[in-house]
mmCIF file of C-alpha atoms and ligand atoms in Angstrom:
data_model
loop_
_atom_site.group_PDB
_atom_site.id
_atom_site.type_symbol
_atom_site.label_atom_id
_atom_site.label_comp_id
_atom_site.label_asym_id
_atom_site.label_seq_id
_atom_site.Cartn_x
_atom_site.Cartn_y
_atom_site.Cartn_z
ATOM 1 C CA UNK A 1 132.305 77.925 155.753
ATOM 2 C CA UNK A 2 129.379 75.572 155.634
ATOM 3 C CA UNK A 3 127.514 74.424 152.740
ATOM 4 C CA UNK A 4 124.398 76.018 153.662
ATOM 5 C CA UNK A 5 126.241 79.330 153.391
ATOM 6 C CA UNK A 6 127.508 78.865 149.764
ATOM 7 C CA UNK A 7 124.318 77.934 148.769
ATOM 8 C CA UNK A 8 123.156 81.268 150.472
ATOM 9 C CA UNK A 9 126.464 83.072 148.914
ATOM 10 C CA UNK A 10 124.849 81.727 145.371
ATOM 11 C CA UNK A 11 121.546 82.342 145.524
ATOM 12 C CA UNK A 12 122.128 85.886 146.519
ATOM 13 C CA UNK A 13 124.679 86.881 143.885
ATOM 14 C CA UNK A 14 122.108 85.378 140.800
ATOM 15 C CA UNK A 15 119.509 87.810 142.762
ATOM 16 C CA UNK A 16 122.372 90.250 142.673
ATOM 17 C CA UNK A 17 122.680 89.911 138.712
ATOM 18 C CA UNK A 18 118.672 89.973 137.854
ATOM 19 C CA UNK A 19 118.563 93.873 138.396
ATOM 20 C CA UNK A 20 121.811 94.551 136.563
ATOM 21 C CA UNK A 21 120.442 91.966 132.924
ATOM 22 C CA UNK A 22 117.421 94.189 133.628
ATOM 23 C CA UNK A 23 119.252 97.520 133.194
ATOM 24 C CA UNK A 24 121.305 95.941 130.495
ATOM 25 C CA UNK A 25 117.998 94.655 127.853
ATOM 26 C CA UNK A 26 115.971 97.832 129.022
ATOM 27 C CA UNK A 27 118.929 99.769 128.234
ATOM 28 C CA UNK A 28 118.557 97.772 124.927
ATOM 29 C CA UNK A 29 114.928 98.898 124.326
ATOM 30 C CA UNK A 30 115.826 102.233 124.834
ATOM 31 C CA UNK A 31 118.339 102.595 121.626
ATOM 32 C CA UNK A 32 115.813 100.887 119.933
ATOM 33 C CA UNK A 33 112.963 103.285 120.822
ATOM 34 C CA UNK A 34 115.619 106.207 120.291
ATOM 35 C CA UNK A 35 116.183 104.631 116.704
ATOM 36 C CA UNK A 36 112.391 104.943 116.397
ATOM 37 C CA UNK A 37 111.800 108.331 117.614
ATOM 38 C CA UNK A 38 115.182 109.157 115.336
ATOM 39 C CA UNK A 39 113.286 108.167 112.291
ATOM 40 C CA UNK A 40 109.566 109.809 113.370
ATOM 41 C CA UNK A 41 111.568 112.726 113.266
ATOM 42 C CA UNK A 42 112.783 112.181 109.716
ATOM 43 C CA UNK A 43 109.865 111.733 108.419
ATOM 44 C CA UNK A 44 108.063 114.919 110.273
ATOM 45 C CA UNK A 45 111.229 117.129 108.594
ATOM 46 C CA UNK A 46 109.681 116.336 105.136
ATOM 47 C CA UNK A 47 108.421 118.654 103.289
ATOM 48 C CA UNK A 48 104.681 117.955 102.311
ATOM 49 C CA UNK A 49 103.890 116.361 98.743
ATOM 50 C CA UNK A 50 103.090 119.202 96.752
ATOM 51 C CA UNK A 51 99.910 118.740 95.123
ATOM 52 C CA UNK A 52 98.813 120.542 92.167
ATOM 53 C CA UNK A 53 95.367 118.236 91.636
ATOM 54 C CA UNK A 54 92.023 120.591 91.471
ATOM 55 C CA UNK A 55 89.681 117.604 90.507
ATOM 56 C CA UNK A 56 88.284 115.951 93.614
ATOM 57 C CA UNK A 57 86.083 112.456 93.798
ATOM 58 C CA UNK A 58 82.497 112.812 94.573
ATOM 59 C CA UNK A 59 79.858 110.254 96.433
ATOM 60 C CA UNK A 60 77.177 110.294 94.260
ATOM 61 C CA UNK A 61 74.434 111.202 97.405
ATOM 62 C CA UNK A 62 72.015 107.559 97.982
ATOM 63 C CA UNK A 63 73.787 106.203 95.641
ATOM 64 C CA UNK A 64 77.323 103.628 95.779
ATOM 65 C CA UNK A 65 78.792 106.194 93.125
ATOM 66 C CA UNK A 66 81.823 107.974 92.905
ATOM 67 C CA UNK A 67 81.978 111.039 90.514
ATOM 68 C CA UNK A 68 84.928 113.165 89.529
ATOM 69 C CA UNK A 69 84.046 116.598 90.290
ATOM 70 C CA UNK A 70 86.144 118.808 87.821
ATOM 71 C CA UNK A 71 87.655 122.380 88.845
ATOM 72 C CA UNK A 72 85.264 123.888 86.420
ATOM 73 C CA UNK A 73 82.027 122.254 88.084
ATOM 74 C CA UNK A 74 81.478 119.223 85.511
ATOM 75 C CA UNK A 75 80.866 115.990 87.091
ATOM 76 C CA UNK A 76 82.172 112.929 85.410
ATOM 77 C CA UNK A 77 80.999 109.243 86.475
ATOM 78 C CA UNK A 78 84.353 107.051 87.991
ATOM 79 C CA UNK A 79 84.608 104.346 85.081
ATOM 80 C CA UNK A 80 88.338 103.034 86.098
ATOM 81 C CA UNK A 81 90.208 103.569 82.677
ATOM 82 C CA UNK A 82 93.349 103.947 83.350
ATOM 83 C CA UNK A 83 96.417 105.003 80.385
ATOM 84 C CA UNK A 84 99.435 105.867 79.903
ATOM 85 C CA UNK A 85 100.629 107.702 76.494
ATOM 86 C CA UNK A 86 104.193 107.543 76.189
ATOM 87 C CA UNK A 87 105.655 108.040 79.457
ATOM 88 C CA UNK A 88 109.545 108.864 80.221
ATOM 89 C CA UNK A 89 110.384 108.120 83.680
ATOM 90 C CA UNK A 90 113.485 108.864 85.795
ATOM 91 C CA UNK A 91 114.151 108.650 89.988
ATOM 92 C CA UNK A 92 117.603 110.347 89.397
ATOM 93 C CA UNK A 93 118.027 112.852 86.402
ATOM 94 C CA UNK A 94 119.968 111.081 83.812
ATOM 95 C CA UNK A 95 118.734 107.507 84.979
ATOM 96 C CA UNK A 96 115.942 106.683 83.043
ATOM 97 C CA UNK A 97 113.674 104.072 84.330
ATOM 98 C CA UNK A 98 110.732 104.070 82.062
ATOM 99 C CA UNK A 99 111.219 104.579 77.992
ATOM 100 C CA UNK A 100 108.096 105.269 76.144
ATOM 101 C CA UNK A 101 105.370 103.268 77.645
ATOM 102 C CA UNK A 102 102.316 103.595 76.573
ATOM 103 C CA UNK A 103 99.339 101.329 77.737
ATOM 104 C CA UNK A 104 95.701 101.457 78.520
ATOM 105 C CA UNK A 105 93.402 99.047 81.087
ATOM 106 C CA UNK A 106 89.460 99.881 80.248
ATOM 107 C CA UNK A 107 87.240 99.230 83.000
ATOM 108 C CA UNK A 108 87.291 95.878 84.305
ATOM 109 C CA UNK A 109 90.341 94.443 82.455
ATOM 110 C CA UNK A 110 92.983 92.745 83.978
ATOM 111 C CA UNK A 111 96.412 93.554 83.259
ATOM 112 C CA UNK A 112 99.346 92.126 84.020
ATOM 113 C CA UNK A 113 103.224 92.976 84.084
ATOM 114 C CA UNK A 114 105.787 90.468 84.244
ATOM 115 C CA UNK A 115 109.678 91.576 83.951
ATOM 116 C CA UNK A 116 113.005 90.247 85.542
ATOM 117 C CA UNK A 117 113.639 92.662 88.723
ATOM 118 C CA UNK A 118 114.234 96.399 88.055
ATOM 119 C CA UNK A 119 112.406 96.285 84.951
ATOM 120 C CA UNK A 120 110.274 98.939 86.455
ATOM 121 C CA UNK A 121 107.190 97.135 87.094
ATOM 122 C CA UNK A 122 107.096 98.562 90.765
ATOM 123 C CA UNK A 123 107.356 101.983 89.390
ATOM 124 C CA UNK A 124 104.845 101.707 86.962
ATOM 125 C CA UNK A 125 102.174 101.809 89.564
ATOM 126 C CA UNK A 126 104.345 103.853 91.807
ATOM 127 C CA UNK A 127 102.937 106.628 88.980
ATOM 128 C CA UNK A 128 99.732 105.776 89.042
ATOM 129 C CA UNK A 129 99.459 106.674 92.765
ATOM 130 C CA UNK A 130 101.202 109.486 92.153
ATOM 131 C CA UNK A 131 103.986 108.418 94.424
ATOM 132 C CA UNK A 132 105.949 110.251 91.370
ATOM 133 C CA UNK A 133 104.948 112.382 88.928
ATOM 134 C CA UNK A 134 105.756 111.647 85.439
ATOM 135 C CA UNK A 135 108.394 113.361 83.488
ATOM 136 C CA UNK A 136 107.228 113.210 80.007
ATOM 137 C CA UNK A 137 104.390 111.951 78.331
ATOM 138 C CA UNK A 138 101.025 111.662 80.477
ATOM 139 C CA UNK A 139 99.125 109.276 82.938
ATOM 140 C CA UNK A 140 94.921 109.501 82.408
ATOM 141 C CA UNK A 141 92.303 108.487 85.028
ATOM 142 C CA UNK A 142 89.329 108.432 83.205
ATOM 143 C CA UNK A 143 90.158 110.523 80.563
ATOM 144 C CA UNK A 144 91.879 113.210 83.551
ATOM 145 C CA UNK A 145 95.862 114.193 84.004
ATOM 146 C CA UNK A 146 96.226 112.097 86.970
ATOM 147 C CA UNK A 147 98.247 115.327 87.684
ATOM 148 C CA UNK A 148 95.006 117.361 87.726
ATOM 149 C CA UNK A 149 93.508 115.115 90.912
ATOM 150 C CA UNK A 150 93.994 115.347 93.974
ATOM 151 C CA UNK A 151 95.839 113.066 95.349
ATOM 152 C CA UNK A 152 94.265 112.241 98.580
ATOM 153 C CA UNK A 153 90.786 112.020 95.630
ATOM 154 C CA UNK A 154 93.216 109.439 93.955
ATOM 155 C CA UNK A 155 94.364 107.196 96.293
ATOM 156 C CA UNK A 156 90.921 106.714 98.192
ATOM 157 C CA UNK A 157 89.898 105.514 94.530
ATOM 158 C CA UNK A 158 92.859 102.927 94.516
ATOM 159 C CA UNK A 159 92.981 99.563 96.038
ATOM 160 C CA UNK A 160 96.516 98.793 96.714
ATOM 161 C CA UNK A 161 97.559 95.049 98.251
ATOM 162 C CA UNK A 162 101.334 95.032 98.607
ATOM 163 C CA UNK A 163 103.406 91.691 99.098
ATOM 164 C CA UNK A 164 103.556 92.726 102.976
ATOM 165 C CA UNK A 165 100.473 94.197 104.780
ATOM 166 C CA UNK A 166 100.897 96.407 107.871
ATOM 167 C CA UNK A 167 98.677 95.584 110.345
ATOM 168 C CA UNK A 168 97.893 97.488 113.736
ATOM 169 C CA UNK A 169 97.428 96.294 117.227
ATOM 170 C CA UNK A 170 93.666 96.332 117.156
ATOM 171 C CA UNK A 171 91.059 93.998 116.482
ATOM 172 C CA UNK A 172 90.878 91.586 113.471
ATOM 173 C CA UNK A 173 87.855 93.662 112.783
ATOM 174 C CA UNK A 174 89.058 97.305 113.319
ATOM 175 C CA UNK A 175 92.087 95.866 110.516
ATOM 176 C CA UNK A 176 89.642 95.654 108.409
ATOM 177 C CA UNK A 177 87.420 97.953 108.465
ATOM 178 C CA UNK A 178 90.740 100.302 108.486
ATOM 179 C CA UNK A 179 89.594 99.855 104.567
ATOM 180 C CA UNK A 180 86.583 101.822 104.936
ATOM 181 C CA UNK A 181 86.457 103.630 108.586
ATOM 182 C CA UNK A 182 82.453 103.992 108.172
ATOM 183 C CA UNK A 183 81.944 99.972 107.338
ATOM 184 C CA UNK A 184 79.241 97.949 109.792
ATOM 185 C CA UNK A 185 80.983 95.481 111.771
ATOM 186 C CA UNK A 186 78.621 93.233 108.960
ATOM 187 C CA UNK A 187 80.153 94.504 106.255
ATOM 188 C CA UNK A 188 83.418 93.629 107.303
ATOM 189 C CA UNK A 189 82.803 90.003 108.004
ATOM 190 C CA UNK A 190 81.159 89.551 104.429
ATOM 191 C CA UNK A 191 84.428 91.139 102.832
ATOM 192 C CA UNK A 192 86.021 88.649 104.703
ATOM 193 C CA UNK A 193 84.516 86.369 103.396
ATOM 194 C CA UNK A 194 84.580 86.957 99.909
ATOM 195 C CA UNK A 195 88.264 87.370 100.540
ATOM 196 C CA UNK A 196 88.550 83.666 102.269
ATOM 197 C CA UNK A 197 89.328 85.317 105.200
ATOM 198 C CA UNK A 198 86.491 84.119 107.658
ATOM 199 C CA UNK A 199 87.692 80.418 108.436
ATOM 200 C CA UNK A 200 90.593 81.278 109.567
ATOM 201 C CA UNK A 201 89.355 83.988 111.664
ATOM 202 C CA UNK A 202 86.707 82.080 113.111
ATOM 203 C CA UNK A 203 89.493 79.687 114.614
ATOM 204 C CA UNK A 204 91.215 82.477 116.184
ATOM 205 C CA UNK A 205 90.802 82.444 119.797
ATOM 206 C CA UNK A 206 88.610 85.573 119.904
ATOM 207 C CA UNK A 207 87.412 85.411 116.420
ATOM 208 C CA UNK A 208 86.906 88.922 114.661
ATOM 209 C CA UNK A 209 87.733 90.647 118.172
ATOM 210 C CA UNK A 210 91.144 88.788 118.819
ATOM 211 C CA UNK A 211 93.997 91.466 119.202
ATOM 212 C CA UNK A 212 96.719 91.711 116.497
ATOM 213 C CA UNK A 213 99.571 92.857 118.556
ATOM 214 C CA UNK A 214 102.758 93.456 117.010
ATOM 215 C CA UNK A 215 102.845 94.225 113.395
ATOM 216 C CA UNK A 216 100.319 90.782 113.066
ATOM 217 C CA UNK A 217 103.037 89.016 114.562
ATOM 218 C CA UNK A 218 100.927 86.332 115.657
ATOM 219 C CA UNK A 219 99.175 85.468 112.259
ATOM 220 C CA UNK A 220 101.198 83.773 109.060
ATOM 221 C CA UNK A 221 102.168 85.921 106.525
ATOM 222 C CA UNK A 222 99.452 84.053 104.182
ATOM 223 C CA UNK A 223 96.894 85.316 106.976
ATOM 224 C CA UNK A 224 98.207 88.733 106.855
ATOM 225 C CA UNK A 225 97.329 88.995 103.032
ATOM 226 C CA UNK A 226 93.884 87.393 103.963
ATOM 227 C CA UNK A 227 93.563 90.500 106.254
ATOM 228 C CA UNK A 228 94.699 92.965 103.439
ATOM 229 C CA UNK A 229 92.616 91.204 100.577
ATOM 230 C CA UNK A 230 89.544 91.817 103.415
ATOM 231 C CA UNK A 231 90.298 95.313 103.669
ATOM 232 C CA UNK A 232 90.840 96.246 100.440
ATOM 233 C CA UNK A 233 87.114 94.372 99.576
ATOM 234 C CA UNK A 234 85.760 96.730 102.160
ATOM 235 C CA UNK A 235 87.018 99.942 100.488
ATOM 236 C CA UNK A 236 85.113 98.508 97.230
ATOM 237 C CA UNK A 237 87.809 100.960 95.181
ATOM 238 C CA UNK A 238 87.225 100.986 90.927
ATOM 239 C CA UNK A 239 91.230 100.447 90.548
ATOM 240 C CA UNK A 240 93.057 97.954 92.278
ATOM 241 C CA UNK A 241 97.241 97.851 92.603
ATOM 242 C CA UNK A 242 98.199 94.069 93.590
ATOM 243 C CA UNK A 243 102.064 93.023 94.196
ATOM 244 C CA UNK A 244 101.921 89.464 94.610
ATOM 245 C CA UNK A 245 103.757 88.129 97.570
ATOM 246 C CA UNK A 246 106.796 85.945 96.196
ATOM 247 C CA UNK A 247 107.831 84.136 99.267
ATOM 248 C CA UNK A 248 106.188 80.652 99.721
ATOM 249 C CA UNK A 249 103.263 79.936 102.015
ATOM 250 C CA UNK A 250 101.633 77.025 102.860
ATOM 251 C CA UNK A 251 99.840 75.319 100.005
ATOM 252 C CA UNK A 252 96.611 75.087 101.763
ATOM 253 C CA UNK A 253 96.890 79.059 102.564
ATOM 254 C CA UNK A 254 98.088 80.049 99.203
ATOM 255 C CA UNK A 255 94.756 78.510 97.609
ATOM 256 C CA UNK A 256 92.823 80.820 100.115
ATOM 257 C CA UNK A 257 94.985 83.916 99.081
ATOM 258 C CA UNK A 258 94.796 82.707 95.225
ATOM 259 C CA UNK A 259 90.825 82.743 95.695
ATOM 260 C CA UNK A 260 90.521 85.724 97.274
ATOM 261 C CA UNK A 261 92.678 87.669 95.054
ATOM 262 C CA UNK A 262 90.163 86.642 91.867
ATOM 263 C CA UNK A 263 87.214 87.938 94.048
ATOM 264 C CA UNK A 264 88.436 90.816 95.027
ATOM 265 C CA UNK A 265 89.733 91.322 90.893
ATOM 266 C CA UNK A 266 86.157 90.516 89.808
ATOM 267 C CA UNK A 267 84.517 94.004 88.266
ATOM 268 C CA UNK A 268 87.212 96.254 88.975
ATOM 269 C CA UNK A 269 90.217 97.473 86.898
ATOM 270 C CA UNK A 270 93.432 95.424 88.384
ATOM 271 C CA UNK A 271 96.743 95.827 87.632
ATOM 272 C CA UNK A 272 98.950 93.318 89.121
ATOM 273 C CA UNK A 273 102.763 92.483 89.255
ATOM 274 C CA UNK A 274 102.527 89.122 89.015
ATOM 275 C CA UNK A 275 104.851 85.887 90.037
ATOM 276 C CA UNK A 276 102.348 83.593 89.578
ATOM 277 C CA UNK A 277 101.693 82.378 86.225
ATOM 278 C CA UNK A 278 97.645 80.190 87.493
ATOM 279 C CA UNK A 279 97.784 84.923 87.932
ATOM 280 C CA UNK A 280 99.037 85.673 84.462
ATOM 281 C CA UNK A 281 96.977 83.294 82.301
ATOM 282 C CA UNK A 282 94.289 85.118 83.205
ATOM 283 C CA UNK A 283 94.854 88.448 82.449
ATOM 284 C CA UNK A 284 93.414 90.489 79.644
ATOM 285 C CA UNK A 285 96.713 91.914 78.644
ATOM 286 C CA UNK A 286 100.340 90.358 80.125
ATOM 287 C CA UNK A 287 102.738 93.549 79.832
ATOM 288 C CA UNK A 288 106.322 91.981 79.695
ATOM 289 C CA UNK A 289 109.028 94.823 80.651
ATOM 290 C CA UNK A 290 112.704 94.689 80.054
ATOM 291 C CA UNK A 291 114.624 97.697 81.282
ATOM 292 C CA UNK A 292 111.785 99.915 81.353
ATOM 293 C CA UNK A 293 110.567 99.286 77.910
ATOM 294 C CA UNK A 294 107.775 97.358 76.900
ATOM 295 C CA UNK A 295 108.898 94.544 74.922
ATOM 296 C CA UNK A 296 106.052 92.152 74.143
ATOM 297 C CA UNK A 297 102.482 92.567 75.163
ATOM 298 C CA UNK A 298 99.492 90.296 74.718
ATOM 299 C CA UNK A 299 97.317 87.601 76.261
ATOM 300 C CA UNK A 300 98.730 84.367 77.377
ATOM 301 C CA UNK A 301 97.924 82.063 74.787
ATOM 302 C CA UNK A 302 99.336 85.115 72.278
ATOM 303 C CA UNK A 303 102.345 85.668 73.879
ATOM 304 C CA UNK A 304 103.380 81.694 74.034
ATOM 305 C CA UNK A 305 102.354 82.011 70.294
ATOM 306 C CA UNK A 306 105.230 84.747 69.834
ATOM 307 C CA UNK A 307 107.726 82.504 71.353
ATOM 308 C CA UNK A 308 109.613 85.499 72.706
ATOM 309 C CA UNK A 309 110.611 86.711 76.340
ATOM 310 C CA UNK A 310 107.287 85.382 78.063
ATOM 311 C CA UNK A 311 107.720 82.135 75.887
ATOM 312 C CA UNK A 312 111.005 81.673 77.396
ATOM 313 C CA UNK A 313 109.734 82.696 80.848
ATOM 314 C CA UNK A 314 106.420 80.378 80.700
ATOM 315 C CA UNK A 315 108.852 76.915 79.588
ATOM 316 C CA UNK A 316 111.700 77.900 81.579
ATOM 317 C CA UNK A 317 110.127 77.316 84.459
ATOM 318 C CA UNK A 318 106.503 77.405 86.561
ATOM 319 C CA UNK A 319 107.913 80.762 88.444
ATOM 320 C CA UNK A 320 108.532 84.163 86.927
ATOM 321 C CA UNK A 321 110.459 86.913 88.458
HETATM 322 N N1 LIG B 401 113.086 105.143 94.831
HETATM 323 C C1 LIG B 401 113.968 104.915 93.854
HETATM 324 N N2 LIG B 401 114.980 105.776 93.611
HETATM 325 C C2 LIG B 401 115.854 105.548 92.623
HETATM 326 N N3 LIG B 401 115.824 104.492 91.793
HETATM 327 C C3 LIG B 401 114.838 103.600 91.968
HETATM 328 C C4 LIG B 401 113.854 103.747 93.008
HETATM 329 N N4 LIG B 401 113.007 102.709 92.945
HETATM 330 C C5 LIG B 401 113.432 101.933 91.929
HETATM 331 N N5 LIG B 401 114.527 102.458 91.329
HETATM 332 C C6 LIG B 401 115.228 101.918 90.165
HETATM 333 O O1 LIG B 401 114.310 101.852 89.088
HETATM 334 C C7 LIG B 401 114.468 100.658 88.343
HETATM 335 C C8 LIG B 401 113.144 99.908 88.298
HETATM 336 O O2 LIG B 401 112.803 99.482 89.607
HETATM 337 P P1 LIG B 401 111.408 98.817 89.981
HETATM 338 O O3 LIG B 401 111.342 98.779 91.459
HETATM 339 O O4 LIG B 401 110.322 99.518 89.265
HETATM 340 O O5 LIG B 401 111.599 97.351 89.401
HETATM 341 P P2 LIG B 401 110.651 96.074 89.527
HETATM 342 O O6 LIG B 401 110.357 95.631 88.142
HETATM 343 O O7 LIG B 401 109.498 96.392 90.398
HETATM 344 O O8 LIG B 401 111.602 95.003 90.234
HETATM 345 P P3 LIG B 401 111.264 93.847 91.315
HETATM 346 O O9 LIG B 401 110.770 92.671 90.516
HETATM 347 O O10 LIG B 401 112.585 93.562 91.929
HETATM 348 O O11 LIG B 401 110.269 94.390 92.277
HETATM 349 C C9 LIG B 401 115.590 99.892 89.016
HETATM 350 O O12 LIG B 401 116.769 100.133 88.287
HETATM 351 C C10 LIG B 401 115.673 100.477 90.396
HETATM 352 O O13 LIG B 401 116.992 100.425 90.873
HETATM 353 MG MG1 LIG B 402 108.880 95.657 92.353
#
C-alpha cells in the first residue's frame, strides 16, 4: 500500500488511543476521588468532641469587647492570661508527653518555646485549644478551667497561624475575611496590610478578587502565610497560637512574613513555636523543652547568661529546631 495510506493507517490509530489514555487518567481521578470520599466518611463516623464547657464569650454590645459570660451569670472582661499549673500530659496511657509544666503568659507577653522535635512544644498549645484535655494539673483562661468553656467560645478567642495555611478556592478577599465572616471588604484590605500582604496582592492579576484555586496552588508558600497572617488580623483574637514555618522562602518574602508576624503579635498574648531566633530574642519569656519538661526558661539575654541548652542552641548555630 501507498504512503498516503500509512499515514492515514497512523493518524487514525493515535485518534484510536486518545479515548482509551482518557478512560485510563479519568479512571485515575476516580480512585482518587474514591480515596477522598473514603476519608469524608471517616471523619463523619467520629463521634463529636464532647464538651463539658458552660462558660461562653460575650460581645460586649457597641463596644469591640469580648466578655466571658460565666454559668452562674457573672460577666468577666477577656484579658488573655493564659497558665498552666503543673500539667501531666499523655496521648497514649503510659506515654507521658508533658511532666509538670507549669507556666503563665499575662496579657500581651510574648512567649516563646524552643525544644529539639517531640519535646512537646506542638502539644502544648494543642491543650490550650482544647484539642486535648489535660490529665492532671490545670490549664486557666483568664483565671477559668479552660475545661469550663466552651470550646467553640475558646477557639473563636484564639488566633492560630500554623506553618501551612489552607486556603479555599475563592477570592483573595473571601480567604480573608474567612477570619471574621462579618468583616467589610475594607477591613480586610487594611488587615492585609498590616500583615504585608497588600503588595503582593495588588500584583496579582485580579488583585483582592483573583481566584485561589487549588489549595492556593498558585501563590508561594511565603504568600500563603501572608494570606493566613491577614486573616488571623481580621479575627482581631486576644490569644494568638503561631507555628513558624521552617522550610525556606525567599529572602525578600520571608522579611514580609517576619513583619507581619510582629504586627499581628503587637497587643495580644502570643505564644509561638519558634525556629527563628530575629523570633526568639524578642520574646518576654523563651520556654526551652526537653522531653516534655521544662528545662530552662528566661529571656534571651538571660538564658545566653545561663550558658545551658539555649546557650548551646543560640552558638551552635543561627537555626533552632
Ligand atoms: N496525636 C498524637 N498521638 C500520640 N502521640 C503524639 C501525638 N502527637 C504527638 N505525639 C508525641 O508527643 C511527643 C511530643 O510531640 P510534639 O508534637 O508536641 O513535639 P514538638 O515539640 O512539637 O516537635 P516538632 O518540633 O517536631 O514539631 C512526641 O513524642 C510525639 O511522638
Ligand atoms: Mg510541633
Amino acid at each position: 500500500f501507498d504512503i498516503g495510506s500509512l499515514a492515514a493507517f497512523l493518524q487514525y490509530s493515535r485518534q484510536m488511543g486518545q479515548p482509551i489514555n482518557m478512560i485510563t487518567s479519568q479512571f485515575n481521578n476516580v480512585l482518587a476521588a474514591l480515596a477522598g470520599a473514603e476519608r469524608i466518611f471517616d471523619m463523619m463516623d467520629q463521634p463529636p468532641e464532647k464538651d463539658g464547657g458552660r462558660t461562653t464569650l460575650a460581645r460586649v454590645d457597641n463596644a469591640d469587647e469580648w466578655v466571658w459570660k460565666k454559668p452562674d451569670g457573672e460577666t468577666v472582661p477577656l484579658r488573655g492570661d493564659v497558665r498552666f499549673h503543673n500539667v501531666d500530659f499523655a496521648y497514649e496511657p503510659g506515654k507521658p508527653v508533658l511532666h509538670q509544666v507549669s507556666l503563665y503568659a499575662k496579657p500581651g507577653q510574648v512567649i516563646a518555646f524552643v525544644g529539639s522535635t517531640g519535646a512537646g512544644k506542638t502539644t502544648i498549645t494543642n491543650l490550650i485549644n482544647r484539642f486535648y484535655d489535660v490529665q492532671t494539673g490545670s490549664i486557666t483562661y483568664d483565671g477559668i478551667d479552660v475545661r469550663d468553656i466552651r470550646k467553640e467560645s475558646l477557639r473563636r478567642s484564639l488566633g492560630v497561624v500554623l506553618q501551612d495555611t489552607h486556603l479555599f478556592t475563592g477570592t483573595v478577599l473571601d480567604n480573608i475575611r474567612y477570619g471574621r465572616l462579618d468583616a467589610s471588604d475594607e477591613e480586610c484590605i487594611e488587615a492585609a496590610r498590616q500583615a504585608s500582604a497588600h503588595s503582593f496582592i495588588s500584583r496579582l492579576p485580579e488583585g483582592y478578587h483573583t481566584v485561589i484555586s487549588g489549595d492556593g496552588a498558585n501563590l508561594s508558600q511565603g504568600q500563603r502565610q501572608l494570606l493566613a497572617i491577614a486573616r488571623a488580623y481580621v479575627a482581631d483574637p486576644p490569644v494568638m497560637i503561631l507555628d513558624e514555618a521552617t522550610s525556606s522562602i525567599d529572602t525578600r518574602t520571608e522579611r514580609l512574613v517576619e513583619r507581619g508576624v510582629q504586627a499581628l503579635m503587637r497587643g495580644r498574648t502570643v505564644f509561638i513555636i519558634a525556629h527563628r531566633l530575629s523570633t526568639v530574642r524578642h520574646a518576654n519569656a523563651i520556654i526551652v523543652l526537653e522531653h516534655g519538661r521544662i528545662i530552662e526558661r528566661g529571656n534571651h539575654e538571660q538564658l545566653l547568661a545561663q550558658k545551658g541548652r539555649y546557650y548551646q542552641l543560640y552558638t551552635g548555630k543561627n537555626q533552632l529546631e
